[in-house]
Every structure is written in C-alpha cells, then in structure tokens.
Coordinates of C-alpha atoms and ligand atoms in Angstrom, one line a residue:
X1 CA 65.5 -145.4 37.2
X2 CA 63.0 -143.9 39.7
X3 CA 63.8 -144.1 43.1
X4 CA 60.6 -144.7 45.4
X5 CA 61.9 -141.9 47.9
X6 CA 61.3 -139.4 45.6
X7 CA 57.6 -140.7 45.0
X8 CA 56.9 -140.6 48.8
X9 CA 56.6 -144.1 49.1
X10 CA 58.7 -146.1 52.2
X11 CA 60.1 -149.6 52.1
X12 CA 58.7 -152.4 54.6
X13 CA 61.5 -152.2 57.1
X14 CA 60.1 -149.5 59.9
X15 CA 56.5 -150.4 59.4
X16 CA 57.4 -154.4 60.0
X17 CA 59.4 -153.7 63.3
X18 CA 56.6 -151.4 64.7
X19 CA 53.9 -154.3 63.9
X20 CA 56.0 -156.9 65.5
X21 CA 56.5 -154.9 68.7
X22 CA 52.7 -153.7 68.4
X23 CA 51.1 -157.4 67.8
X24 CA 49.5 -156.2 64.7
X25 CA 49.8 -156.9 61.1
X26 CA 50.1 -154.6 58.1
X27 CA 47.4 -154.8 55.4
X28 CA 48.7 -155.8 51.9
X29 CA 45.9 -155.2 49.5
X30 CA 46.2 -156.0 45.9
X31 CA 45.2 -153.3 43.2
X32 CA 44.3 -153.5 39.5
X33 CA 42.3 -150.2 38.7
X34 CA 41.5 -146.8 40.0
X35 CA 38.4 -147.8 42.1
X36 CA 40.5 -150.2 43.8
X37 CA 43.2 -148.0 44.9
X38 CA 40.8 -145.2 45.8
X39 CA 39.0 -147.8 48.3
X40 CA 42.2 -148.7 49.5
X41 CA 43.8 -145.3 50.5
X42 CA 40.3 -144.0 51.9
X43 CA 39.9 -146.9 53.9
X44 CA 43.4 -146.6 55.4
X45 CA 43.2 -142.9 55.6
X46 CA 40.2 -143.3 57.5
X47 CA 41.5 -146.2 59.8
X48 CA 44.8 -144.4 60.1
X49 CA 46.8 -147.9 59.1
X50 CA 49.9 -148.1 57.4
X51 CA 49.2 -150.0 54.3
X52 CA 51.0 -152.1 51.6
X53 CA 49.7 -151.6 48.1
X54 CA 50.1 -154.7 46.3
X55 CA 50.7 -155.2 42.5
X56 CA 50.8 -158.8 40.9
X57 CA 52.4 -159.4 37.7
X58 CA 49.1 -160.1 36.2
X59 CA 48.0 -156.7 37.6
X60 CA 51.0 -155.1 35.9
X61 CA 49.9 -156.7 32.6
X62 CA 46.1 -156.0 32.9
X63 CA 46.8 -152.5 33.8
X64 CA 50.3 -151.1 32.5
X65 CA 53.2 -150.8 34.6
X66 CA 53.7 -147.0 34.2
X67 CA 49.9 -146.1 35.0
X68 CA 50.3 -148.4 38.4
X69 CA 53.4 -146.5 39.3
X70 CA 51.9 -142.9 38.8
X71 CA 48.9 -144.5 40.5
X72 CA 50.7 -145.1 43.5
X73 CA 52.7 -141.7 43.4
X74 CA 49.4 -140.4 43.2
X75 CA 47.9 -142.6 46.3
X76 CA 50.6 -141.1 48.6
X77 CA 49.6 -137.5 47.4
X78 CA 45.9 -138.6 47.7
X79 CA 45.9 -139.7 51.3
X80 CA 47.6 -136.2 52.2
X81 CA 44.7 -134.7 50.4
X82 CA 42.4 -136.8 52.5
X83 CA 43.9 -135.4 55.6
X84 CA 46.5 -137.9 57.0
X85 CA 49.6 -139.2 55.5
X86 CA 49.9 -142.9 56.1
X87 CA 52.9 -144.8 55.2
X88 CA 52.5 -146.4 51.8
X89 CA 54.8 -149.4 50.5
X90 CA 54.5 -150.3 46.6
X91 CA 55.0 -154.0 46.6
X92 CA 55.5 -156.4 43.7
X93 CA 53.2 -159.7 44.7
X94 CA 54.8 -162.9 43.5
X95 CA 57.5 -161.9 41.7
X96 CA 58.8 -164.7 39.6
X97 CA 62.1 -163.9 37.8
X98 CA 65.0 -161.4 38.8
X99 CA 64.1 -159.3 35.8
X100 CA 60.5 -158.7 36.9
X101 CA 61.9 -157.6 40.3
X102 CA 64.6 -155.3 38.8
X103 CA 62.3 -153.7 36.3
X104 CA 59.9 -153.0 39.4
X105 CA 62.9 -151.7 41.5
X106 CA 63.8 -149.3 38.5
X107 CA 60.2 -148.4 37.9
X108 CA 60.2 -147.0 41.9
X109 CA 58.6 -150.0 43.8
X110 CA 60.0 -149.8 47.5
X111 CA 59.5 -153.5 48.3
X112 CA 59.4 -156.7 45.9
X113 CA 58.6 -160.3 46.6
X114 CA 60.8 -162.8 45.0
X115 CA 58.5 -166.1 45.1
X116 CA 61.0 -169.0 44.2
X117 CA 58.9 -171.3 45.9
X118 CA 58.2 -173.6 43.0
X119 CA 62.2 -174.2 42.9
X120 CA 64.4 -176.3 44.6
X121 CA 65.8 -175.1 48.0
X122 CA 69.0 -174.4 46.4
X123 CA 67.7 -172.5 43.4
X124 CA 65.4 -170.4 45.5
X125 CA 68.1 -169.4 47.8
X126 CA 70.3 -168.6 44.5
X127 CA 67.4 -166.6 43.3
X128 CA 66.4 -164.8 46.0
X129 CA 70.0 -163.9 46.8
X130 CA 70.4 -162.5 43.3
X131 CA 67.1 -160.2 44.3
X132 CA 68.5 -159.2 47.4
X133 CA 71.6 -157.9 46.3
X134 CA 70.3 -155.8 43.4
X135 CA 67.4 -154.6 45.9
X136 CA 69.6 -153.7 48.7
X137 CA 71.7 -151.1 46.7
X138 CA 68.2 -149.1 46.4
X139 CA 67.4 -149.8 50.1
X140 CA 64.4 -151.7 48.6
X141 CA 63.0 -154.6 50.8
X142 CA 62.6 -158.0 49.6
X143 CA 60.1 -160.8 50.6
X144 CA 61.1 -164.5 50.2
X145 CA 58.8 -167.4 50.3
X146 CA 59.6 -171.2 51.7
X147 CA 56.8 -173.8 51.3
X148 CA 54.1 -174.0 49.0
X149 CA 50.5 -172.9 49.4
X150 CA 47.8 -175.1 48.2
X151 CA 45.7 -173.4 45.1
X152 CA 46.6 -171.0 42.4
X153 CA 49.6 -168.8 42.5
X154 CA 49.4 -166.9 38.9
X155 CA 50.1 -169.9 36.5
X156 CA 51.5 -172.3 39.2
X157 CA 49.1 -174.8 40.5
X158 CA 49.3 -176.8 43.8
X159 CA 47.4 -179.4 44.7
X160 CA 48.4 -179.8 48.4
X161 CA 50.2 -177.4 50.8
X162 CA 54.0 -177.8 51.5
X163 CA 54.3 -176.6 54.6
X164 CA 57.2 -174.4 55.3
X165 CA 60.0 -176.7 57.3
X166 CA 60.9 -174.6 60.4
X167 CA 64.3 -176.4 60.1
X168 CA 65.4 -174.5 56.9
X169 CA 64.1 -170.9 57.8
X170 CA 67.6 -169.8 59.6
X171 CA 69.6 -171.1 56.9
X172 CA 67.5 -169.3 54.2
X173 CA 67.2 -166.0 55.8
X174 CA 70.8 -165.9 56.6
X175 CA 72.2 -167.2 53.2
X176 CA 69.5 -164.6 51.1
X177 CA 69.4 -161.7 53.1
X178 CA 65.7 -161.2 52.9
X179 CA 64.0 -158.8 55.2
X180 CA 60.7 -161.0 55.3
X181 CA 59.8 -164.5 54.8
X182 CA 56.3 -165.6 53.7
X183 CA 55.5 -169.0 55.0
X184 CA 52.8 -172.1 54.2
X185 CA 51.0 -172.8 57.3
X186 CA 47.4 -173.7 55.7
X187 CA 46.3 -170.7 53.9
X188 CA 45.8 -170.8 50.4
X189 CA 44.8 -168.3 47.3
X190 CA 41.7 -167.8 45.9
X191 CA 38.0 -168.3 47.3
X192 CA 37.8 -171.9 47.8
X193 CA 40.5 -172.5 50.4
X194 CA 38.9 -175.5 51.7
X195 CA 36.5 -178.3 50.6
X196 CA 33.4 -178.8 52.6
X197 CA 34.6 -182.2 53.6
X198 CA 37.6 -180.8 55.1
X199 CA 35.3 -178.4 57.5
X200 CA 33.1 -179.3 60.5
X201 CA 30.0 -177.6 61.3
X202 CA 29.6 -175.4 64.5
X203 CA 26.3 -175.0 66.6
X204 CA 25.2 -172.6 63.8
X205 CA 25.6 -174.8 61.4
X206 CA 28.5 -172.9 59.8
X207 CA 31.4 -174.6 58.4
X208 CA 34.5 -174.3 60.3
X209 CA 37.8 -175.0 58.1
X210 CA 40.8 -177.0 60.0
X211 CA 42.8 -174.3 62.0
X212 CA 46.3 -173.0 60.7
X213 CA 49.4 -174.6 61.8
X214 CA 50.1 -172.2 64.5
X215 CA 52.4 -175.1 65.9
X216 CA 54.8 -174.6 62.7
X217 CA 54.6 -170.8 63.0
X218 CA 55.6 -171.0 66.8
X219 CA 58.7 -173.3 65.7
X220 CA 59.5 -170.7 63.0
X221 CA 59.7 -167.7 65.5
X222 CA 61.7 -169.7 68.0
X223 CA 64.5 -170.2 65.3
X224 CA 64.3 -166.6 63.7
X225 CA 63.1 -164.5 66.7
X226 CA 61.6 -161.3 65.7
X227 CA 61.9 -161.5 62.1
X228 CA 59.0 -160.7 59.9
X229 CA 56.9 -163.0 58.6
X230 CA 54.0 -163.0 55.9
X231 CA 50.8 -164.9 55.4
X232 CA 49.7 -164.9 51.9
X233 CA 46.1 -166.1 50.9
X234 CA 44.3 -164.7 54.2
X235 CA 40.9 -163.9 52.6
X236 CA 38.2 -164.8 55.0
X237 CA 35.5 -165.2 52.2
X238 CA 32.9 -163.2 54.0
X239 CA 29.7 -165.6 53.6
X240 CA 27.1 -162.4 53.2
X241 CA 29.1 -161.6 50.2
X242 CA 29.3 -165.1 48.8
X243 CA 25.4 -165.5 49.4
X244 CA 24.7 -162.0 47.7
X245 CA 26.7 -162.9 44.6
X246 CA 25.1 -166.3 44.2
X247 CA 21.4 -164.8 44.9
X248 CA 21.9 -162.1 41.8
X249 CA 23.2 -164.3 39.1
X250 CA 26.8 -165.7 40.6
X251 CA 27.8 -169.2 40.6
X252 CA 30.5 -169.3 43.5
X253 CA 30.5 -173.0 44.8
X254 CA 32.0 -174.1 48.1
X255 CA 33.6 -171.0 48.8
X256 CA 35.3 -171.1 52.2
X257 CA 38.3 -168.6 53.8
X258 CA 40.4 -168.6 56.9
X259 CA 38.2 -167.6 59.8
X260 CA 39.1 -163.9 60.8
X261 CA 39.6 -164.9 64.6
X262 CA 42.9 -167.0 63.3
X263 CA 44.3 -163.9 61.3
X264 CA 43.6 -161.8 64.3
X265 CA 45.7 -164.4 66.3
X266 CA 48.5 -164.4 63.7
X267 CA 48.7 -160.6 63.6
X268 CA 49.9 -160.7 67.6
X269 CA 52.9 -162.9 66.6
X270 CA 55.7 -162.2 64.2
X271 CA 53.2 -162.2 61.2
X272 CA 53.4 -158.5 60.6
X273 CA 52.1 -158.4 56.7
X274 CA 48.6 -160.0 56.0
X275 CA 47.8 -160.4 52.2
X276 CA 44.4 -159.8 51.1
X277 CA 43.0 -159.9 47.4
X278 CA 39.9 -162.2 47.0
X279 CA 37.8 -160.7 49.6
X280 CA 38.1 -157.4 47.8
X281 CA 37.1 -158.9 44.5
X282 CA 33.9 -160.7 46.3
X283 CA 32.9 -157.5 47.8
X284 CA 33.3 -155.5 44.6
X285 CA 31.6 -158.4 42.4
X286 CA 28.6 -158.3 45.0
X287 CA 27.9 -154.6 45.0
X288 CA 28.1 -154.6 41.1
X289 CA 25.7 -157.6 40.7
X290 CA 23.4 -156.0 43.3
X291 CA 23.1 -152.8 41.5
X292 CA 23.2 -154.1 38.1
X293 CA 20.2 -156.6 39.1
X294 CA 18.1 -153.7 40.7
X295 CA 18.5 -151.4 38.0
X296 CA 19.0 -152.9 34.7
X297 CA 18.8 -149.8 32.9
X298 CA 22.0 -148.4 34.5
X299 CA 24.9 -148.5 31.9
X300 CA 27.0 -145.6 33.7
X301 CA 29.9 -147.3 35.0
X302 CA 29.8 -144.8 38.0
X303 CA 26.7 -146.0 39.0
X304 CA 28.0 -149.5 39.8
X305 CA 31.7 -148.7 40.4
X306 CA 30.8 -146.4 42.9
X307 CA 28.8 -148.8 45.2
X308 CA 31.7 -151.2 44.5
X309 CA 34.3 -148.7 45.7
X310 CA 32.2 -147.9 48.5
X311 CA 31.7 -151.8 49.6
X312 CA 35.2 -152.2 49.4
X313 CA 36.4 -149.6 51.2
X314 CA 34.1 -150.6 54.2
X315 CA 35.5 -153.9 53.9
X316 CA 39.0 -152.8 54.4
X317 CA 38.1 -150.7 57.3
X318 CA 37.0 -153.9 58.9
X319 CA 40.1 -155.8 58.0
X320 CA 42.1 -153.0 59.5
X321 CA 40.0 -152.4 62.7
X322 CA 38.7 -156.2 63.3
X323 CA 41.2 -158.3 61.7
X324 CA 44.7 -157.2 61.6
X325 CA 44.8 -154.5 64.2
X326 CA 46.6 -151.9 62.0
X327 CA 44.1 -149.2 62.8
X328 CA 45.2 -146.2 64.5
X329 CA 48.9 -147.5 64.0
X330 CA 49.9 -145.0 61.1
Ligands
G3H1 O1 48.4 -163.8 44.7 C1 47.8 -163.6 44.1 C2 47.3 -162.5 44.4 O2 45.6 -162.8 44.5 C3 47.0 -161.9 42.7 O3 46.4 -162.5 41.9 O4 47.8 -163.0 40.0 O5 45.0 -162.9 39.5 O6 46.6 -160.7 40.0 P1 46.4 -162.2 40.2
13P2 P1 43.8 -164.2 49.0 O1 43.2 -164.9 47.4 O2 43.2 -165.3 49.9 O3 43.1 -162.9 49.0 O4 45.4 -164.0 49.1 C1 45.8 -163.1 48.3 C2 47.4 -163.1 48.3 O5 48.0 -163.6 48.9 C3 48.1 -162.1 47.5 O6 49.6 -162.4 47.2
ZN3 ZN1 49.8 -164.4 47.5

C-alpha cells in the first residue's frame, strides 16, 4: 500500500474549490507514455497551471500500473526540477469496478473516477458509495458520473446521449458522498463527436456543431450549488491538425469537436475539471506524420517523438491559457 501523500501528489478537493471560486477549470490530461507525461508537465509548469494527470484502465494495461505510478511520482519531482512545484493529482479515468478503484488507491492514486453510468441508477449509487467509503479512508477523492455520453467509453458504446437528469443529482451526491460529478450535456469521447449533418456552416464555411446543453448545466448548478462538476469528452478537434494528418497519409473523416468558446464558458461555471485526450492524440499524430513524410530516412524515435512532444506541449499551454483559464493559478 502506497499513500499518494508520500509521493508528493494532492487530491482534488482544494484545487476544485479554488477553480470554482476563480471561474476556471483544471485540465485533466490523459497519458500513456513518457513523452506525453513530459509534455504535460512542461506545459503546466510553463503555464503555472494545477494539473490532473489521468490514467485510463486501457493506459494502465498498455503501460503497466507500476511504471505509471513511478512516472507520476517522477512527474512531481520533474515539475520541481523545471522550477515550479505545481499541484499534481493522479487520477483514474473511467474506473468501472470497485476492485480497479481499490487497486489504484492502494497504488498511490490521489483521485479515482467510478463510472457507474452504464448501470441502473440504483446500482450506480451502490457501486459509487462502495468506492467512496474505501477512498475516503485514505483521503482520496472520488468522481462519479450521471448520464451517458454518446460515443465510445472504453468498451461501452452508446449511440445517443442520455443527458444527466438534474432532478437526480442532489439525491446521487447525498447518497454516494462523491466529491465531484461528471455530467452529460452534449460532449462525447473521441474525434468524431458530431456528424456534419448535425452542424451548421458559419460565414467562413466552418462547420459549427450544436451548442452544449447549458440549460441542463444551470439546472444542475441550482440543485447542488458550488458542487464540482466535470466535463468529459472535451476535445475541440483542431481542424489544422486533422488537415495535416490527412495531408500526410492519414484518413480521419468527419472529425468535429467541441468549440473552444463553449468550453471557456463552461469553465466559468461550476465545471472545474475538463477532460482532454483526443486533441493530444491528434497533435502527436500530426507531428509524427509530418516528420516521417518529410524525412523518410528517419528511424530514430527521438527524431519524431521529440517534435510530437513539443507539439503536444504547445497545445496544452494553449488549453490552459486560452480555454480552461487555469494558467497562473498554480
Ligand atoms: O475517455 C477515454 C479516454 O480518452 C481514455 O481513452 O481508454 O483509449 O485510454 P483510452
Ligand atoms: P476526448 O476524447 O474528447 O479527449 O475526451 C477525453 C475524456 O473524456 C477522458 O476521460
Ligand atoms: Zn471520459
């Protein structure tokens, strides 16, 4: 058993309270490997932003749980070495069982998500409560989820959004004791969040997706004032990255994300954690494709992963400064 406090990590309690008061959101960036972790730390140190380092169960399988945990411990030290000790949360993204959440807590995670959204309401409450009871013994914070995002969440595929029902949130929070709540208001996972036929074209011919359901968000805030809200599926799918990938041999079709101005607006509310993974994947892929097609003789991974890391860093600095508003808040 390792306690996250001994690793220099923090739970999400204090940073969420500050984010709600300050009208910004904390970035929750996923990582699976060293270059992603370096880019995230470099970006958040440079932007002086608090950070949630996010690990999915897929990432845990891909990279090995022990390695990831030591990398997170290393991340805290790396930030100090870069000259600024930002608060770092190590968070399990989309935990689906009590056993997985327990294992992460025992391994030094400071925060876990138990995603019971695929279950019935009653089963979601029971499972979330079970995780909260265990997590709170160790001062680990817990994120629950109500409502189902359209798209793919690990192995669960939902054809349509099931928006969070505002009338459920107070009961859910009270019965489970969760510290934050992920809601469904129109975001979804991956790079294909909307079909072109769902969008309208603006004066510059750019496809604009339907707006997020801010009415549902407001209703939720009314029922649980000041309670930390989380937005998953919040990549914006920058079109310059999609274009570059496709121009260099990629085949991404109809990739459309959440407009940045909508995320900025959400971050001013009780939304205090915004999850971004796909945009980072796009940035790295664009950079790798550009290098390999410009220099076909390259075979040293540092020659393409180095530029990919730099592109990722710039993207994350932009997110902190211009989208989430978390820059300068660490
Ligand atoms: O919500 C899902 C995250 O983007 C993690 O994706 O399960 O492929 O690691 P993953
Ligand atoms: P994106 O696929 O929009 O980046 O969402 C990531 C996410 O919600 C991770 O939990
Ligand atoms: Zn998610």
